[in-house]
Structures are given as C-alpha cells and as structure tokens.
XYZ file of C-alpha atoms in Angstrom:
302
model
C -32.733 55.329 9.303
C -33.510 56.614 5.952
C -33.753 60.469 6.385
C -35.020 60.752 2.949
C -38.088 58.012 3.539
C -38.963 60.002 6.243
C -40.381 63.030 4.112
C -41.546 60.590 0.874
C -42.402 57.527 2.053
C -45.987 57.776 0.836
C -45.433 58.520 -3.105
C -45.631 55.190 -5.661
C -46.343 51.812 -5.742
C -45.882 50.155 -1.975
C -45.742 46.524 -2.041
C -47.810 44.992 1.259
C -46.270 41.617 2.127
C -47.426 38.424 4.240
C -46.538 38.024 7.303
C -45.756 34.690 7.385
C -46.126 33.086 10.995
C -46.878 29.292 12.513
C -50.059 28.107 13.541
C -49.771 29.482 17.124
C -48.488 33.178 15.755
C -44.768 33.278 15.846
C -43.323 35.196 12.860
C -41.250 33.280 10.882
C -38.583 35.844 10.296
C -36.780 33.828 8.018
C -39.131 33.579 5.095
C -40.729 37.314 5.940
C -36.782 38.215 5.283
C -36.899 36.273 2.035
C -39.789 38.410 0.981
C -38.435 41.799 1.547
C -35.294 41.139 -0.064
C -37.263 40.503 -3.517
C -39.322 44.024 -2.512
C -35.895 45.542 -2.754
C -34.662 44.214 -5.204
C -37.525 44.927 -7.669
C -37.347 48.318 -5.855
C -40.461 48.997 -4.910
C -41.311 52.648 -3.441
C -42.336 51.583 -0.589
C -43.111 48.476 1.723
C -46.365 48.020 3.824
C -45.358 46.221 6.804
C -47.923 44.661 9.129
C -51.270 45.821 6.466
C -54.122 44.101 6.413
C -52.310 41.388 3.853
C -49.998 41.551 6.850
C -51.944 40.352 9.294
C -51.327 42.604 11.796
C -54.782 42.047 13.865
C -53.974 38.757 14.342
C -50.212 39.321 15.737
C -49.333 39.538 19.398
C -47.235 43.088 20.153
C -44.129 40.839 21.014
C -44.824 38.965 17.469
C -44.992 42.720 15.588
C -41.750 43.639 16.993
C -40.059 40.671 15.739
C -41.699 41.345 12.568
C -40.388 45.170 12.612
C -36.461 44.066 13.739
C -36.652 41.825 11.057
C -38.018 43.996 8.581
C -35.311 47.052 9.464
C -32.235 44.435 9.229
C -32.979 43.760 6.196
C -34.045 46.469 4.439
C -31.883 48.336 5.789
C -32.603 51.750 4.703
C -32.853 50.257 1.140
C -36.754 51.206 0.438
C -39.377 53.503 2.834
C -40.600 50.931 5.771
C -43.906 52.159 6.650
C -45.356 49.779 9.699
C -49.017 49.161 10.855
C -49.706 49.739 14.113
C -53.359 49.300 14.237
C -54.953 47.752 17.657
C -58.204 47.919 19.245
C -57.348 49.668 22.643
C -55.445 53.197 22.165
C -52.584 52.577 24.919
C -51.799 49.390 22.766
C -51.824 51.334 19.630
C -49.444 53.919 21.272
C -47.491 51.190 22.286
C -47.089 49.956 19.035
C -46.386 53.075 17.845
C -43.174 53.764 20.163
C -42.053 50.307 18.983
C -41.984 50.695 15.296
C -40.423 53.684 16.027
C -37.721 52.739 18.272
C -36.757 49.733 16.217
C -36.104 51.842 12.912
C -39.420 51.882 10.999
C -39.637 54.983 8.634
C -43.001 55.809 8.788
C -46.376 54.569 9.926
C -49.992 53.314 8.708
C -53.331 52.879 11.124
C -56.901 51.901 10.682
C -59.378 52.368 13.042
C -59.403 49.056 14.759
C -63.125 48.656 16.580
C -65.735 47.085 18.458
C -67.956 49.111 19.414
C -68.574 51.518 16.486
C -66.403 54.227 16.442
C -68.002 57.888 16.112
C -66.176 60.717 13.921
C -64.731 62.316 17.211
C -63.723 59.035 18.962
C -61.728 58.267 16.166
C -59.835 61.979 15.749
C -59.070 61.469 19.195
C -58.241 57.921 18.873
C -55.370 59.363 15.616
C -54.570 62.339 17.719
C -53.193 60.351 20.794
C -51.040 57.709 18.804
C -49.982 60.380 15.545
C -48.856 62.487 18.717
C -46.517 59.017 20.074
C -44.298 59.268 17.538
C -42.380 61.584 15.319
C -42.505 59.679 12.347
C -44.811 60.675 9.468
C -48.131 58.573 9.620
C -50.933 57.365 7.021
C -54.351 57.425 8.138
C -55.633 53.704 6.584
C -59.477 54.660 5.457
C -60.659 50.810 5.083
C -64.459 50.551 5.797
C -64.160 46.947 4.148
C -62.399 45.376 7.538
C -63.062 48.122 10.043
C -67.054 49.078 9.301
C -65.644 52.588 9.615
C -65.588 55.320 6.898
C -63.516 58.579 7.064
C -66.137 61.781 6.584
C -63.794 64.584 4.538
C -64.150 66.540 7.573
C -62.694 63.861 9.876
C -59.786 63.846 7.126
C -59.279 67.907 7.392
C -59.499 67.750 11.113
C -56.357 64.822 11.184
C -54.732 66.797 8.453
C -53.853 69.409 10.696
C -51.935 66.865 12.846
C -48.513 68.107 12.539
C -47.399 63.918 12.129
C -50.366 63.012 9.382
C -49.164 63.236 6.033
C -51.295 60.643 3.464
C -54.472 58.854 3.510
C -54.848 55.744 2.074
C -58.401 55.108 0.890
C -60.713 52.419 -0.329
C -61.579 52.929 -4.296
C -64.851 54.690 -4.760
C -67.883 53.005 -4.580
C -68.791 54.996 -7.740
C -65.664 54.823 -9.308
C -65.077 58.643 -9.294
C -61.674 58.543 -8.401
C -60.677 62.314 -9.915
C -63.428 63.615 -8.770
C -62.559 62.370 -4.831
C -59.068 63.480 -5.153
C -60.090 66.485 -6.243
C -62.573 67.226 -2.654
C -59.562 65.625 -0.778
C -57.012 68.220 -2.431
C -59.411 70.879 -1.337
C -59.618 70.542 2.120
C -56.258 68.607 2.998
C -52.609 69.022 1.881
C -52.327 65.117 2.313
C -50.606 62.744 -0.289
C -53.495 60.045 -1.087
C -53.529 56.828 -1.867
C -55.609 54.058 -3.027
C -55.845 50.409 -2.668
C -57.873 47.334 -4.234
C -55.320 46.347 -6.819
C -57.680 46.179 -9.568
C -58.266 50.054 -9.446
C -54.299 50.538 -9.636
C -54.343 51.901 -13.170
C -57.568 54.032 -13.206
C -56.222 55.788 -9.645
C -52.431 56.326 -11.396
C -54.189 58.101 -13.976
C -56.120 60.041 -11.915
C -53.586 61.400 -10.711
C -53.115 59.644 -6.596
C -49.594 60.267 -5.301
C -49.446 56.095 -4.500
C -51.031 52.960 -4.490
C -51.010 50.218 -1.913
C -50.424 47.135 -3.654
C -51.167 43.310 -1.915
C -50.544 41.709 -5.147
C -47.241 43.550 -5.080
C -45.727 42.198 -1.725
C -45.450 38.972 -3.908
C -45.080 39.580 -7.449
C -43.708 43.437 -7.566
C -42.536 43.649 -11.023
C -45.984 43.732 -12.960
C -47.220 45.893 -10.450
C -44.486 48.165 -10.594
C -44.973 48.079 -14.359
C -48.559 49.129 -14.241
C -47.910 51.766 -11.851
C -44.854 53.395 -13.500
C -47.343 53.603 -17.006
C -50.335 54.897 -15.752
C -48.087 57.754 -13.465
C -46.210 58.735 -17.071
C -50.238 58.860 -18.343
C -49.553 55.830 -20.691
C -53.039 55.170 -20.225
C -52.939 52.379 -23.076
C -50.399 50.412 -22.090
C -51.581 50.415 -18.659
C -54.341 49.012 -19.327
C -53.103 46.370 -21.525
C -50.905 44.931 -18.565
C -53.854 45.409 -16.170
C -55.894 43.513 -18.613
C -53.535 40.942 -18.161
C -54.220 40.423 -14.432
C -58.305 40.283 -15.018
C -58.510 36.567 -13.910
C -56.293 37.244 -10.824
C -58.585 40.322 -9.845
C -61.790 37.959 -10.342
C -59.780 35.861 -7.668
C -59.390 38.472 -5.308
C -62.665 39.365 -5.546
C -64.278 36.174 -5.528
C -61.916 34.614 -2.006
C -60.500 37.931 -0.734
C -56.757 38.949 -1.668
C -55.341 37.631 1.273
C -56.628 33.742 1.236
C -55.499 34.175 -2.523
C -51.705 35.490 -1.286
C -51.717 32.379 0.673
C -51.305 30.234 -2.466
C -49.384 32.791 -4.405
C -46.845 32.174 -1.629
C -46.632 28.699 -1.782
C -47.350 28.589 -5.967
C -43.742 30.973 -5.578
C -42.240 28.462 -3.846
C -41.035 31.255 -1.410
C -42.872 29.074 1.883
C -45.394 27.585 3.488
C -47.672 29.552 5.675
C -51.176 29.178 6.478
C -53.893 32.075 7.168
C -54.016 32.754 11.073
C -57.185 30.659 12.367
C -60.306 31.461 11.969
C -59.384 31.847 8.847
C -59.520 29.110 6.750
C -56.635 27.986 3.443
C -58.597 27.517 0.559
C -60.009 24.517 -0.989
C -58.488 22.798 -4.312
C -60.743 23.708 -6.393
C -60.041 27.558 -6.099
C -56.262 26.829 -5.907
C -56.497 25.529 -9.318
C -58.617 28.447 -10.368
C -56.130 30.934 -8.637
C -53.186 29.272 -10.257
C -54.677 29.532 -13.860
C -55.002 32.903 -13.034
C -51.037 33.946 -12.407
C -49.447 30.795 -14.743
C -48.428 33.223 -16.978
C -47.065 35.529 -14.210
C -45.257 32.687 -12.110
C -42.985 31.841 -15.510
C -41.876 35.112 -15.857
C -41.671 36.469 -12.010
C-alpha cells in the first residue's frame, strides 16, 4: 500500500483508463496491465480505475476484482489507485467497496448509480453506508451526464462531514463559471475538487481545482500531463496553445462520446483490440477516419 496515496490521492491530473474486456465481460488483464504500465511511466498523479471510461457499470463484481488485483500488481504502489465502486443496489456497492479495499486499492470514487430517481437524502444515505465500509479516503463522482443525478451544495456539505469523504469530482459548469463554483464549494466544504470533461482541463487548472479527471489521459498521458502541469504553474498561454491543439479531438468527444472515441484510440495505439460492452455499439468508418485525423499528430509523437 502506498501510505502516502492514501492522504493525496486526489491532487493533479488522474489518467482514467479502459477496461478492456471480451464480448461476454471478462477483463482482459493482460492488455489493462499494458495500459497502466504506460500511466506509470508517464507518471501520472493518479489512476481512475473502473470510471465511467472504465466501464465499471457494465462489469460483473467477480470481473472488478480481477480488474483491481490486476491493477495493484502492477502498479504496485507506483502512482495513487483510486477504484470505482459504483453499483445500483447499496449492499453491492458496500461489497465493492470491501473488495477494492482488501485487494490494495488506495482510495475510492462513486456515482450515484440509479433507477428510480434518487432524492438528496437517499443518496447521503446511500454515501454514508458505503464511505462508512471502508477506511480508505473516497471521491464523491458528481456526474448528472450518466446518472440523471446532480449534487445540491448542501448534499456536498452534509457528505463532507463524512470522516472517509475527501474530494468531489464534478461535471464542468453548465455556465462555465468554474472560479466562481469552487469558490461556493470552498465555502461550505474542506473537500479537494475536481473536474472532468477533458476539454475544460485548462480553464479548471487555472481556476484553481486541486485535480482533473482525465479519459483522454488513460491513453495518451503525456499531453495531458503537459496541459495540466501549465495551467497549475498559471501558464495560462501556453496552456492554451497545447489545448488548442486537441480542438478536433474534443469536437470528437463531443460529437460520439469520449468513450466510443477511446475505443479507436486504443486500437489506432496499437495497444489492443477491445470492443465497447454491448449495447453499445464500435463506431462506424466514417467517424474512425474523422477521429484519427483528429490525434495523427498525437499518435507520431505518443
């Protein structure tokens, strides 16, 4: 275990890899192995294990702890692991919970998984029973674009005063006032915050957010890492230069979703083959083509 990860695993740029896995769901260990190793290497902050890029929803519990054991051997204390353990049912996400734990994760990241529409209160109960599982320090996951459920700032004080919940990692505003949130969230919780949405990296560095969570950077980590290193100095120019460089790739992402895009990123890197767990559906040629002119100049100098 890394002692250290334990207290700042939620600070920088964390990379969020795929989980790559066959068509019926087993993890292919081997190639998930073969992506963490260039996440250490390009040392990365952190690593986002079993996100949304991760696929976690789709992943039996026997499927996640293969992708966890994995994960720990070969990390291996090298970078913070922080693991998702979202699930629809509570006792499964406790479950899930015990298991990242047990098997040597470092910290670990939730979203409100639903059905029915969560209230408020359900879902500080819902944080409250699985933060309470585990020792290790745990990231509330605020994404209203897969869950339909947004965090009130009083919801956020309420879990701040978990003795377990230390960061929040939130959607970019829909109004693009990013110092302006940080600044409410600073005033009623001591939690680090983060953003994702990878084209909002350099605006929410500047801002001043203690991290970002990264999906382009579970593949390609070194411009990301680039970006985010700049804007956290407040070399606001040259941020945005190398942001500007990644325009086309954002219009991707926004245009098929980030992680249908990942999908070809993978196999563009010639790191695998993996397809995007059913229903989901790989993309057709013609946005391959557009997704590869996006990164060419990124894939010759990776």
């Amino acid at each position: 275990m890394n002692i250290a990860a334990r207290h700042h695993p939620f600070h920088g740029m964390s990379a969020f890899p795929l989980t790559p896995a066959d068509a019926a769901g087993r993890v292919d260990a081997q190639t998930l192995s073969l992506l963490l190793e260039r996440l250490c290497e390009a040392q990365v902050d952190s690593i986002g294990l079993l996100g949304s890029t991760g696929t976690y929803a789709y992943l039996t519990r026997e499927e996640r702890r293969r992708a966890v054991a994995a994960a720990v051997e070969c990390v291996g204390g090298r970078v913070p692991l922080i693991v998702g353990v979202g699930a629809l049912r509570t006792d499964d996400a406790v479950d899930l919970a015990r298991d990242a734990e047990t098997s040597g994760a470092d910290a670990l990241l939730m979203a409100p998984v639903s059905y029915t529409p969560l209230t408020q209160n359900e879902a500080f109960e819902h944080y409250r029973a699985v933060a309470s599982a585990s020792a290790l320090p745990f990231c509330v996951y605020n994404n209203p674009g897969t869950t339909h459920f947004t965090f009130g700032i009083e919801l956020l004080e309420r879990l701040s005063h978990l003795p377990t919940i230390r960061a929040v990692k939130m959607p970019l505003p829909a109004g693009g006032d990013i110092a302006g949130e940080l600044a409410a969230l600073r005033e009623r919780t001591d939690l680090a915050i983060g953003y994702s949405g990878d084209w909002g990296m350099v605006e929410a560095m500047l801002a001043g957010a203690d991290a970002f969570y990264s999906v382009l950077g579970g593949l390609l980590p070194y411009p990301m890492l680039a970006i985010a290193r700049t804007a956290s100095a407040g070399e606001a120019q040259e941020a945005r230069r190398l942001d500007d460089l990644l325009q086309p790739l954002w219009n991707t992402f926004k245009a098929y979703g980030s992680l249908r895009v990942m999908y070809v990123l993978l196999e563009a890197l010639g790191l695998g083959q993996a397809q995007p767990p059913r229903p989901l559906l790989p993309l057709d040629a013609r946005a391959r083509s557009e997704i590869l002119a996006a990164v060419d100049s990124l894939l010759s100098d990776r």
